[in-house]
Structures are given as C-alpha cells and as structure tokens.
Short mmCIF file of C-alpha atoms and ligand atoms in Angstrom, two decimals:
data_model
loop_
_atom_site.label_atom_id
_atom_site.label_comp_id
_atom_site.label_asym_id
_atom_site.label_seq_id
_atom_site.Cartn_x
_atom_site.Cartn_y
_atom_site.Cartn_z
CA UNK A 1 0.00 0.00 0.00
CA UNK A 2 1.02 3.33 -0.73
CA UNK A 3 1.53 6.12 2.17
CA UNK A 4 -0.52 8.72 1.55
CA UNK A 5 1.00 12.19 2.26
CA UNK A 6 -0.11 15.90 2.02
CA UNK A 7 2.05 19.08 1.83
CA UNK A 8 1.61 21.81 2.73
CA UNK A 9 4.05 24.73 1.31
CA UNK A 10 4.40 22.33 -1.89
CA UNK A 11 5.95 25.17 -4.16
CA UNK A 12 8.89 26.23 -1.65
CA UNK A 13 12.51 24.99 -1.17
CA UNK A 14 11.22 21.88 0.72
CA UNK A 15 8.05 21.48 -1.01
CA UNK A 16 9.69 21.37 -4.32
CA UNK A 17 12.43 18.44 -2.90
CA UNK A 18 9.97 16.67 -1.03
CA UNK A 19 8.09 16.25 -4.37
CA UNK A 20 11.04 15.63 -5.90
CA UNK A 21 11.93 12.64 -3.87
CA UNK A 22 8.13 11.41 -3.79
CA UNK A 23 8.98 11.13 -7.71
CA UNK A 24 12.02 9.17 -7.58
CA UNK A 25 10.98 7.13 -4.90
CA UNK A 26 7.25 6.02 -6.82
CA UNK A 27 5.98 4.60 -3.97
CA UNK A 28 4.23 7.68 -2.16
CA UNK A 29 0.62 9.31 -3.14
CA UNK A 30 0.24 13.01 -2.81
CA UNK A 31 -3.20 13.63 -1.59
CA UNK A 32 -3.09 17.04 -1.02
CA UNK A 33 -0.68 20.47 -1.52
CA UNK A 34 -1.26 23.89 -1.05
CA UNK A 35 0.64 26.98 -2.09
CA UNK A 36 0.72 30.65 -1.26
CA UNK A 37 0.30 32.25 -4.35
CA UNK A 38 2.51 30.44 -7.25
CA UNK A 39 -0.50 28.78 -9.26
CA UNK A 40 1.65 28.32 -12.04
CA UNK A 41 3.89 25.56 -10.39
CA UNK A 42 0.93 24.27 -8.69
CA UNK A 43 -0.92 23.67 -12.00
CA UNK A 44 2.33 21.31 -13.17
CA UNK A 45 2.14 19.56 -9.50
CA UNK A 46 -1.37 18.76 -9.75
CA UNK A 47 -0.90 17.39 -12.94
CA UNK A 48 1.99 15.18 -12.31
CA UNK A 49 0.35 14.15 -8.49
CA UNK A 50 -3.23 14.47 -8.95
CA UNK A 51 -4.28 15.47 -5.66
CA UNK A 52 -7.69 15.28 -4.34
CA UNK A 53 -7.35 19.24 -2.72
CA UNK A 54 -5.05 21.78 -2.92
CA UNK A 55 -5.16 24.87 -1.34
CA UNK A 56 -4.25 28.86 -2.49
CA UNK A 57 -4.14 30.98 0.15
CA UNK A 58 -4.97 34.06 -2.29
CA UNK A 59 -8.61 33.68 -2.68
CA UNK A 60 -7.61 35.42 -6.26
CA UNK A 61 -5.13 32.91 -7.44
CA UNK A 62 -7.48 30.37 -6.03
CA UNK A 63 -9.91 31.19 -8.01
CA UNK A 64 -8.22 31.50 -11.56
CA UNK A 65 -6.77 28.25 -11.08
CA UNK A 66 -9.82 26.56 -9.91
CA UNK A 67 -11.00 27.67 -13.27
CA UNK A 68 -7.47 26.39 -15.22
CA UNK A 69 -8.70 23.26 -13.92
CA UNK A 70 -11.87 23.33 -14.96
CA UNK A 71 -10.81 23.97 -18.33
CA UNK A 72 -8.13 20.97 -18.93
CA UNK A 73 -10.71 18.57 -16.84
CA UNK A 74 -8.82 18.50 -13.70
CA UNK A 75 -10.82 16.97 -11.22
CA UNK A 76 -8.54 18.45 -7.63
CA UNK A 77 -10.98 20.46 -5.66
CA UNK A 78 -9.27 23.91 -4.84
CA UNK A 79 -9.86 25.69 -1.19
CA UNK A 80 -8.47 28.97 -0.04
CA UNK A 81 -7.16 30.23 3.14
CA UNK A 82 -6.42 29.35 6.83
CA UNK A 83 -9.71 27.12 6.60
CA UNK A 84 -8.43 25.45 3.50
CA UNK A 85 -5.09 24.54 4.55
CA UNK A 86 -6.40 23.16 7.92
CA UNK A 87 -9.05 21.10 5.16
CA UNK A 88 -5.67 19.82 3.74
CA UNK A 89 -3.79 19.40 7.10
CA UNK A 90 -6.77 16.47 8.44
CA UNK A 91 -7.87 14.69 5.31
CA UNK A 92 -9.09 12.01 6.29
CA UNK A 93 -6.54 9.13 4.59
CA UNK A 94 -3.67 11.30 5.00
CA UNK A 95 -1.10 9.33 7.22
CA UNK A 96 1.63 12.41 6.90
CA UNK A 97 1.48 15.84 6.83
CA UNK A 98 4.93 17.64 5.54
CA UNK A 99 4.43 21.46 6.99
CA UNK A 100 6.98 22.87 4.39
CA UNK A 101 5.00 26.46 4.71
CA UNK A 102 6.96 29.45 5.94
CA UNK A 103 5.85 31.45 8.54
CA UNK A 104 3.18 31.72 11.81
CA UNK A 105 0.87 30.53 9.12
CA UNK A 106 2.23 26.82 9.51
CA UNK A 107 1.05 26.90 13.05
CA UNK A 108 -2.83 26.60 13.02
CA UNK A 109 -2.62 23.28 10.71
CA UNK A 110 0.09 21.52 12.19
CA UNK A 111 -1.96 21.98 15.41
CA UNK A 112 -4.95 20.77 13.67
CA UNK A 113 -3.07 17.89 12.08
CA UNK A 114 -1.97 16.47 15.25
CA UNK A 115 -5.52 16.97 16.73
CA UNK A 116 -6.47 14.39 14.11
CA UNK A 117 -3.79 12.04 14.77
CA UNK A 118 -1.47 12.44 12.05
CA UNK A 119 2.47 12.04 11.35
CA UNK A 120 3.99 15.03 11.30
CA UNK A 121 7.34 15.50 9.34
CA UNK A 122 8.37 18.96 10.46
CA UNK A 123 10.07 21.46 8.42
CA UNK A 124 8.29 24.68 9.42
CA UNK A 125 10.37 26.33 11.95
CA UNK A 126 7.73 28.38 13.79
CA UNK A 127 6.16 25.28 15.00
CA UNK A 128 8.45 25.12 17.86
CA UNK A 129 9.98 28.25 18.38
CA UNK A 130 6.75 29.63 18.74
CA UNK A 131 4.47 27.10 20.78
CA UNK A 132 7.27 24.35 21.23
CA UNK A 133 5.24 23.45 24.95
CA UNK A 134 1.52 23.63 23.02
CA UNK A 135 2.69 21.43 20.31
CA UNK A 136 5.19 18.86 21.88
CA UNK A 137 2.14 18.85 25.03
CA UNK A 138 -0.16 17.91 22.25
CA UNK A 139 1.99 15.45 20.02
CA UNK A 140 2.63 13.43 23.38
CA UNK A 141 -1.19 13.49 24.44
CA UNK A 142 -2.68 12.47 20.67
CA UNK A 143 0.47 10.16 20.70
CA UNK A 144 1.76 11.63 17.00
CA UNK A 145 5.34 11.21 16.03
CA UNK A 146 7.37 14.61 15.13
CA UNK A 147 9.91 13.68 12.66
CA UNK A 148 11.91 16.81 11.66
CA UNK A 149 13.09 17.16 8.46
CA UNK A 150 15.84 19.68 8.84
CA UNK A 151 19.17 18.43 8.52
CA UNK A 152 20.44 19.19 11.76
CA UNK A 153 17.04 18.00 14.23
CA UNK A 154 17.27 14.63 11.38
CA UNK A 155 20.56 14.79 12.48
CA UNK A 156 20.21 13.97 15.81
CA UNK A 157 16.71 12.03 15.65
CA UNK A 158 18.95 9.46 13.63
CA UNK A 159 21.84 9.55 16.52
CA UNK A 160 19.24 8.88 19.25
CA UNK A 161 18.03 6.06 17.38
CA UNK A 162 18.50 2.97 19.90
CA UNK A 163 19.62 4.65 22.91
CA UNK A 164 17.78 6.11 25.90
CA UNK A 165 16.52 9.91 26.77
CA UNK A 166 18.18 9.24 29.89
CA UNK A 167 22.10 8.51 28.41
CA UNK A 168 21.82 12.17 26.52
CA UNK A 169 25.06 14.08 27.59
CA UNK A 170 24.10 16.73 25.12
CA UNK A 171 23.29 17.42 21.46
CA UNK A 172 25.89 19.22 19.49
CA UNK A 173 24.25 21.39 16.27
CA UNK A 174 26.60 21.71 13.52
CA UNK A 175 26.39 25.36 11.81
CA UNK A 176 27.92 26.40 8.17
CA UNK A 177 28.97 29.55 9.59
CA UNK A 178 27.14 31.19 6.50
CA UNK A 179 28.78 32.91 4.11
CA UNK A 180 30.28 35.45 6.53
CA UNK A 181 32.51 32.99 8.77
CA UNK A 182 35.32 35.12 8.68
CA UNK A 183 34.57 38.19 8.48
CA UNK A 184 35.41 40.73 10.62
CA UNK A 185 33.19 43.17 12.71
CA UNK A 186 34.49 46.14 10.69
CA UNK A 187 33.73 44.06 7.41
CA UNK A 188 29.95 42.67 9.24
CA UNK A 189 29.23 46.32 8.97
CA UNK A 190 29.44 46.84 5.25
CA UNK A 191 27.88 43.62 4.10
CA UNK A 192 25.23 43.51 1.19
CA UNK A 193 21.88 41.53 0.55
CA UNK A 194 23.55 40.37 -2.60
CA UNK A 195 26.36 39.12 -0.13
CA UNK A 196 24.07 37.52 2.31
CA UNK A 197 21.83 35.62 0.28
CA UNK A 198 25.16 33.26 -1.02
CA UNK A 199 25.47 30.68 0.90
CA UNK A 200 28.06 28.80 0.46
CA UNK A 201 26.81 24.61 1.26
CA UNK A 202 22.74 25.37 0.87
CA UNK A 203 20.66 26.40 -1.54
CA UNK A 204 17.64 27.47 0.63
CA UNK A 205 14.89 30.75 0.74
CA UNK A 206 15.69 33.88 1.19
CA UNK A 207 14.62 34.06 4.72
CA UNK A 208 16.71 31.34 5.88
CA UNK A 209 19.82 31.90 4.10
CA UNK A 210 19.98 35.53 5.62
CA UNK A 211 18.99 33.74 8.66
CA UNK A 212 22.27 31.62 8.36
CA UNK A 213 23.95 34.37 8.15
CA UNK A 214 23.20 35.90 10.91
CA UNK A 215 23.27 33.03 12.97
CA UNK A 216 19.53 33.84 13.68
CA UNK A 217 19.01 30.04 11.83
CA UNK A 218 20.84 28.07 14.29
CA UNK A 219 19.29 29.91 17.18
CA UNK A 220 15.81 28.62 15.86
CA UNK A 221 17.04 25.12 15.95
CA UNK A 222 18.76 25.44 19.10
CA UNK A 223 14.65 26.26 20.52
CA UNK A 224 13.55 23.51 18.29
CA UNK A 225 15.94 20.86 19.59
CA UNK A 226 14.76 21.74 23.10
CA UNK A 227 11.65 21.18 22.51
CA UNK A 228 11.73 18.26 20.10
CA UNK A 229 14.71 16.49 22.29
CA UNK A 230 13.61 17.19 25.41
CA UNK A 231 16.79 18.97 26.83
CA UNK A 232 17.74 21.71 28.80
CA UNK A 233 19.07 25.05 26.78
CA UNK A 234 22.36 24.39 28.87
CA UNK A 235 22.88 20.94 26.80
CA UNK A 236 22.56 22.24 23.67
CA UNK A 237 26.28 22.96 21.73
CA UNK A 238 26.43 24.72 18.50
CA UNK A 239 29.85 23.76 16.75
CA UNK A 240 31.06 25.78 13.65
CA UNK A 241 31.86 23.17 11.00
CA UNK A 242 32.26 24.83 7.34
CA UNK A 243 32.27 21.69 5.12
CA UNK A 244 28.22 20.80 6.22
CA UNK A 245 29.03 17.34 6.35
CA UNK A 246 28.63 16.26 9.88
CA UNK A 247 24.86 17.61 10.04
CA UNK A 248 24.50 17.49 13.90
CA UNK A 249 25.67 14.70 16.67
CA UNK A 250 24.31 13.21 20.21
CA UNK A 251 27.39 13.29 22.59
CA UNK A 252 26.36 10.47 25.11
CA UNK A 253 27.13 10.05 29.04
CA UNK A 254 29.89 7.36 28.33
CA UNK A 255 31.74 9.54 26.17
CA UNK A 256 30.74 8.47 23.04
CA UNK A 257 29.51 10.75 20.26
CA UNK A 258 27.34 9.67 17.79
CA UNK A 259 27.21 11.87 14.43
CA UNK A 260 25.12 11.70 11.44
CA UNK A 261 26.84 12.35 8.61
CA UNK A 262 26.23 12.95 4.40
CA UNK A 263 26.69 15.51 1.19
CA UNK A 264 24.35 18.54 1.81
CA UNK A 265 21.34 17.47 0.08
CA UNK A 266 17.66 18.42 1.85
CA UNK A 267 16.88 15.38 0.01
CA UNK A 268 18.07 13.12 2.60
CA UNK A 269 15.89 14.52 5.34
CA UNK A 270 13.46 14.94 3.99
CA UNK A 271 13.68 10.66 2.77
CA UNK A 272 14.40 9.70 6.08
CA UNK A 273 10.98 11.51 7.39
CA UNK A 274 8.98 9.95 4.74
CA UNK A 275 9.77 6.76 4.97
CA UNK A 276 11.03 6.53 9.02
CA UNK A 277 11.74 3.95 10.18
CA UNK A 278 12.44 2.62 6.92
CA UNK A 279 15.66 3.69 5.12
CA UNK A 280 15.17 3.38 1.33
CA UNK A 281 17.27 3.06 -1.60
CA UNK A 282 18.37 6.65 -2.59
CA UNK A 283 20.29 6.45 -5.74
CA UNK A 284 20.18 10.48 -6.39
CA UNK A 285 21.89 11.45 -3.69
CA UNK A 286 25.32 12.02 -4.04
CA UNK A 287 27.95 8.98 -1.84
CA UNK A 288 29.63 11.01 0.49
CA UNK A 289 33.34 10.66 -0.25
CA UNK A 290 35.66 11.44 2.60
CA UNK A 291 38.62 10.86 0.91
CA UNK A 292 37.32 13.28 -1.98
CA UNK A 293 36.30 15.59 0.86
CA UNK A 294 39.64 15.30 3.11
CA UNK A 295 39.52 17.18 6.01
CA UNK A 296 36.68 18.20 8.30
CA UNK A 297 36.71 21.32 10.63
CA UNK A 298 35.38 22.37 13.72
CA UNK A 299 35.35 25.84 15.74
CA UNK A 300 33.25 27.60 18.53
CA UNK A 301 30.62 30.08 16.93
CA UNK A 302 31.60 33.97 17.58
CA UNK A 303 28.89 34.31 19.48
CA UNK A 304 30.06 38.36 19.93
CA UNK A 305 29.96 39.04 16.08
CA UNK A 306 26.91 37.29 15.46
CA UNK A 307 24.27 37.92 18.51
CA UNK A 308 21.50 36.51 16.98
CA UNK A 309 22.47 33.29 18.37
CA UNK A 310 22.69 34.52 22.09
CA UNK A 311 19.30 36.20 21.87
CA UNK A 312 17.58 33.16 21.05
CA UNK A 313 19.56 30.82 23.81
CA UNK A 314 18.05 34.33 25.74
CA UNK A 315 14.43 33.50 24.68
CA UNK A 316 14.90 29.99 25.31
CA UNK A 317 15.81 30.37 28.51
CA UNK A 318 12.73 32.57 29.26
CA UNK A 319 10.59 30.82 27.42
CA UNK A 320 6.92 31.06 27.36
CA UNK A 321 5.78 33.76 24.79
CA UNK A 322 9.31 34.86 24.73
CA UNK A 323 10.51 32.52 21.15
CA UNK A 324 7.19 33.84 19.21
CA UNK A 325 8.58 37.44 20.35
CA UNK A 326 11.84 36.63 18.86
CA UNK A 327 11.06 34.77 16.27
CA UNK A 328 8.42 37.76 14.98
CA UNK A 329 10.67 40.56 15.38
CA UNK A 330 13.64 38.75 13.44
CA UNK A 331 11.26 38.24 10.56
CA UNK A 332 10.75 42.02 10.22
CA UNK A 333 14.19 42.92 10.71
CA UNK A 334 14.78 40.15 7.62
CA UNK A 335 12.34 41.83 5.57
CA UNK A 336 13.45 44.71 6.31
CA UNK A 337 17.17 44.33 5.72
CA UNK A 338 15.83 42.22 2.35
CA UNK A 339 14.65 45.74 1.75
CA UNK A 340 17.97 47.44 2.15
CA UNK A 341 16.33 49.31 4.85
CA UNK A 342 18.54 48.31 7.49
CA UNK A 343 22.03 47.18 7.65
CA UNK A 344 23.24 43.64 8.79
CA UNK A 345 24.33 44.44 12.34
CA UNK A 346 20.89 46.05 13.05
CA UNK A 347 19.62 42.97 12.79
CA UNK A 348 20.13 41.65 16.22
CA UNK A 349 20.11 45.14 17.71
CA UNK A 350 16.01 45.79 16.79
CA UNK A 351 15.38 41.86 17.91
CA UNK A 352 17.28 42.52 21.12
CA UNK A 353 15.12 45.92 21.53
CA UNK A 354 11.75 43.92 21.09
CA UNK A 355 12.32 40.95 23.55
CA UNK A 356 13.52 43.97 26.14
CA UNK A 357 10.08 45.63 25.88
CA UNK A 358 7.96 42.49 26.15
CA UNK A 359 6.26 41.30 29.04
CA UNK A 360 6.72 37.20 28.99
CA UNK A 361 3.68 35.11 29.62
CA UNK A 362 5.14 32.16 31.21
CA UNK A 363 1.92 29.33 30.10
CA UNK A 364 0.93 31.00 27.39
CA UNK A 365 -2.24 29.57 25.50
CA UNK A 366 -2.38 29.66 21.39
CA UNK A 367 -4.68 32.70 21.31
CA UNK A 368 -1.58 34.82 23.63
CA UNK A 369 0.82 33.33 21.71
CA UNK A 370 -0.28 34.89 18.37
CA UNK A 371 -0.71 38.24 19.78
CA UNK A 372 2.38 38.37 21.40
CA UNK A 373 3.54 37.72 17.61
CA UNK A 374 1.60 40.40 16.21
CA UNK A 375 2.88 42.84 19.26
CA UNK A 376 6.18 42.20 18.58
CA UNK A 377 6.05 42.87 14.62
CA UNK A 378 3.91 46.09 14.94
CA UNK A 379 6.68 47.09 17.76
CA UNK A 380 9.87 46.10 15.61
CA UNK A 381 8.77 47.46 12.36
CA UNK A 382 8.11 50.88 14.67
CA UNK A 383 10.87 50.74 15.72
CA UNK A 384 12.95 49.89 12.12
CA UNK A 385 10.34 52.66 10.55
CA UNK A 386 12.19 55.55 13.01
CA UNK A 387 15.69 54.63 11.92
CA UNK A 388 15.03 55.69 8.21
MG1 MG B 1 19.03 23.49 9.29
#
C-alpha cells in the first residue's frame, strides 16, 4: 500500500524536494498540496500528483486556477485560506502531513493535524519556536510522532536512534557559519543583501539563508531541539563546521559521540521523514566521499559578532511567549534588511530591543501566543520605521 502524504508549502525549497523525492521514490501518493500564491507551479504539481485538494491561500489565485482546472478537466478540488489549509492538514486518509509552509501561518494546521492524529514531518520552523510546549504537550497526548526534516534536528533524531533519553550528555548542532565565517566586525558592517543571500553549502529561501547568516538560523534550531529532544538550553552545543558534512551529533554520558553524517542534500531529510523507520534506496543522492572531501573542521561560533544566536539561547531560557517574540521581530528585521532598509548588524540590535520591551507570559495559551507575535512585529517594524 502506498503512504498517503499531504504538503503543505508544496511550491517552496522543501516542497519542491519533497516532491522531488516522492517522484524518484514512486511509492508515495500526494493527496493534497497547497501553495501561497505560485498557481503556475501548482498547476504542473497537480498534474503530475493528482491530488484530491489543494489549497491557495490568495482567494484570487485560487480562483483563476480553480477555473485552469476546470478547463483541462482536472478533477482536484481547490480551497483557499487558513480554513483550507487546515481542510488539507486532516484529510481524512492522510497518514503524513509535511508542513513545508513558511511562517506563523504553519502553526494553526500543524496543530490541527496532530488533533487528528497524524504524522507530522516537520520542516516549518515556527512550529516550535513559537508554541514548542503547546505542540510537543499535544503530540505526546494524541500520541503523533514529530519527525523533523531539517538536517540538523534529522541529524540527531537518527543519533538517538536505539539509545535512551536518559544517556543524553548533550546534542551538538553543527552550523555552516554562513557565508560570513570570517569576516570581521568592521567588514559585518558593510555587508550587502547580494552578499548575504550566497550561501556557500545550501541552496535554501531567502529568509533562511539571511537567517544563516546571521546566525539567527541556528538559534531557531537550538529552541527547536529543546523542545523536540527534550533537553535543557544548557545541553545544547552549537559547533562551527564549514564543510556541512557532519549535520548534527548526540554526545552520550559514556563519552561516546554519535554523528550523522552525508553531502548537503535536503533530500536526505526529507527521505528519512517519509519513509522513518524505513531507510530506502536513494540512488540520487550524491555517496559522500571522505577521501574526496579530506579534512573536516570544527570551531566555537563567535557568538560576539553574530548575537543573533545569544538572543535566542536568551528566549529559550525565558521561554513562554518569549521565542514567538523573537522569532516575529527577526522576521521584520529580515524583511526589512531584504529591503535594504537596514544594515546587517541592526539585525540583532532591533530583535534585542523587542524581547527587552515584552512582558513574557510564562503558560501561554495559542490565542496569547499569536498576539504576542503580532505585538512584537507592529513594535519592531516601529521601531525599524524611526531609523530611516
Ligand atoms: Mg538546518
């Protein structure tokens, strides 16, 4: 029988590759997708996947290609909005949902999904830095497996396979560095969009990879890999390592470290979600060659240069509404520095300046959890808006 999955986000960076590997695999059926607005490579999904709904959060785009379909026969039913994308989160024969959307958007669905019991392979990041207590609470009460699908929290999911919670030393995330590794303060200060968005192992969004620049990326995994691992902030490492091959490790109570390790290819995730606990055949992805590759290196992040990374170890260690504060204001500072309104270092500075002014709510509930979100972007973007 084939498993029976539905993405949501299907026209993004991991959208694209999940369908990609769904392809080459054969042995998956797509029963739902949804987009944001790109109808065009929706169309060509639903007509190599045949879904039974797909979902356009544009009512306007949802419309036009409703009628697209119409016209070539199509029989996928198209929905629109928040209520459409929770229609595709709990179809009914779904078994997994892939949350591939970007954004506080993801949240409502995923919640939704797990509500009605299914597998969740994670790659939306607000999930857990937002409401990692709500969701993880929920997951363990409904009983639904989490499988993350970024490389890092795959990473370590596949290094804790076999041993116990209670032999976890610590988890040690691996970071690129981003393209600015070795740069210096001085040089931090002059850097350009068109110089952040290169990054050097990944080819990603263009919210992430200036997240990876900034170290703001790692941060967000360091919350998720609390909450997903179960761990204090305190046992959570984040090791520079330039070559992305060693994608994250478990360093265990007897000393041992367990790493997993492969060629920088979402790909492999992304497979090992889909098809956990099965490990399939995976002929496109590149062999890793350590001879070919040589040498692997390791050094402590410059946590001074790049703050990002101590402001979310910050939030973490506040926690309650505290991650959905930093997590909103470091999406407007992205936008905005996407917008050459800001420069690079004033990144962390107008994140730093929005956590200061909230008041945390330790417990929060889902419904103080998205306003403290939408205080924290009306506050930051206030707050960018004087500068200029
Ligand atoms: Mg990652």
């Amino acid at each position: 029988m084939k498993k029976k999955v539905v993405i949501l986000g299907s026209t993004g960076s991991i959208g694209t590759q999940t369908l990609d590997v769904i392809t080459k695999q054969g042995d998956i059926e797509v029963l739902g997708l949804t987009a944001n607005s790109q109808i065009d490579l929706l169309e060509k999904q639903i007509e190599t996947f045949h879904p039974q709904v797909v979902c356009v959060m544009r009512e306007d785009k949802a419309q036009l290609l409703s009628e697209r379909l119409k016209e070539k026969n199509l029989k996928t039913e198209v929905v629109t909005g928040v209520e459409g994308l929770v229609k595709v989160a709990t179809l009914e024969e779904a078994e997994v949902v892939v949350t591939a959307v970007v954004g506080m958007i993801g949240l409502l669905p995923t919640i939704e999904a797990i509500k009605a019991g299914k597998t969740i392979a994670l790659a939306n990041k607000e999930t857990l830095v937002t409401a990692g207590d709500l969701v993880m609470g929920l997951a363990r009460e409904k009983g639904v497996d989490i499988l993350p699908v970024d490389s890092e929290h795959s990473a370590i999911f596949q290094s804790l396979q076999g041993n116990t919670h209670k032999s976890i030393d610590r988890l040690i995330l691996t970071a690129s560095g981003g393209p600015f590794r070795t740069y210096t303060k001085e040089q931090l200060q002059e850097v350009t969009v068109e110089q952040a968005l290169k990054h050097p192992n990944w080819v990603m969004g263009s919210k992430i990879t200036i997240d990876s620049a900034s170290l703001m990326n790692k941060g967000l995994e360091v919350i998720e890999a609390k909450h997903l691992f179960d761990v204090k902030p305190s046992e959570i490492d984040v090791v520079v390592h330039k070559e992305s091959i060693v994608h994250s490790m478990v360093a265990y109570k007897d000393g041992s470290v367990i790493a997993q390790l492969g060629m920088p290819d979402m790909r492999h995730p992304i497979a090992y979600a889909l098809n956990y606990p099965e490990r399939r055949q995976a002929t496109y992805i590149e062999k890793l060659d350590l001879v070919k590759i040589g040498a692997l290196s390791f050094e402590a992040p410059r946590i001074d240069d790049f703050p990002c990374l101590k402001l979310a170890y910050d939030a973490l260690e506040e926690g309650g509404t505290m991650g959905a504060v930093l997590n909103a204001a470091n999406e407007i500072v992205v936008a905005s520095f996407l917008n050459k309104e800001i420069s690079f270092l004033q990144i962390p500075e107008f994140i730093h300046r929005t956590m200061d002014q909230h008041i945390c709510i330790s417990k929060p509930s889902l419904e103080q959890i998205l306003e403290s979100d939408r205080w924290a972007r009306e506050y930051c973007r206030e707050q960018v808006s004087k500068c200029y």
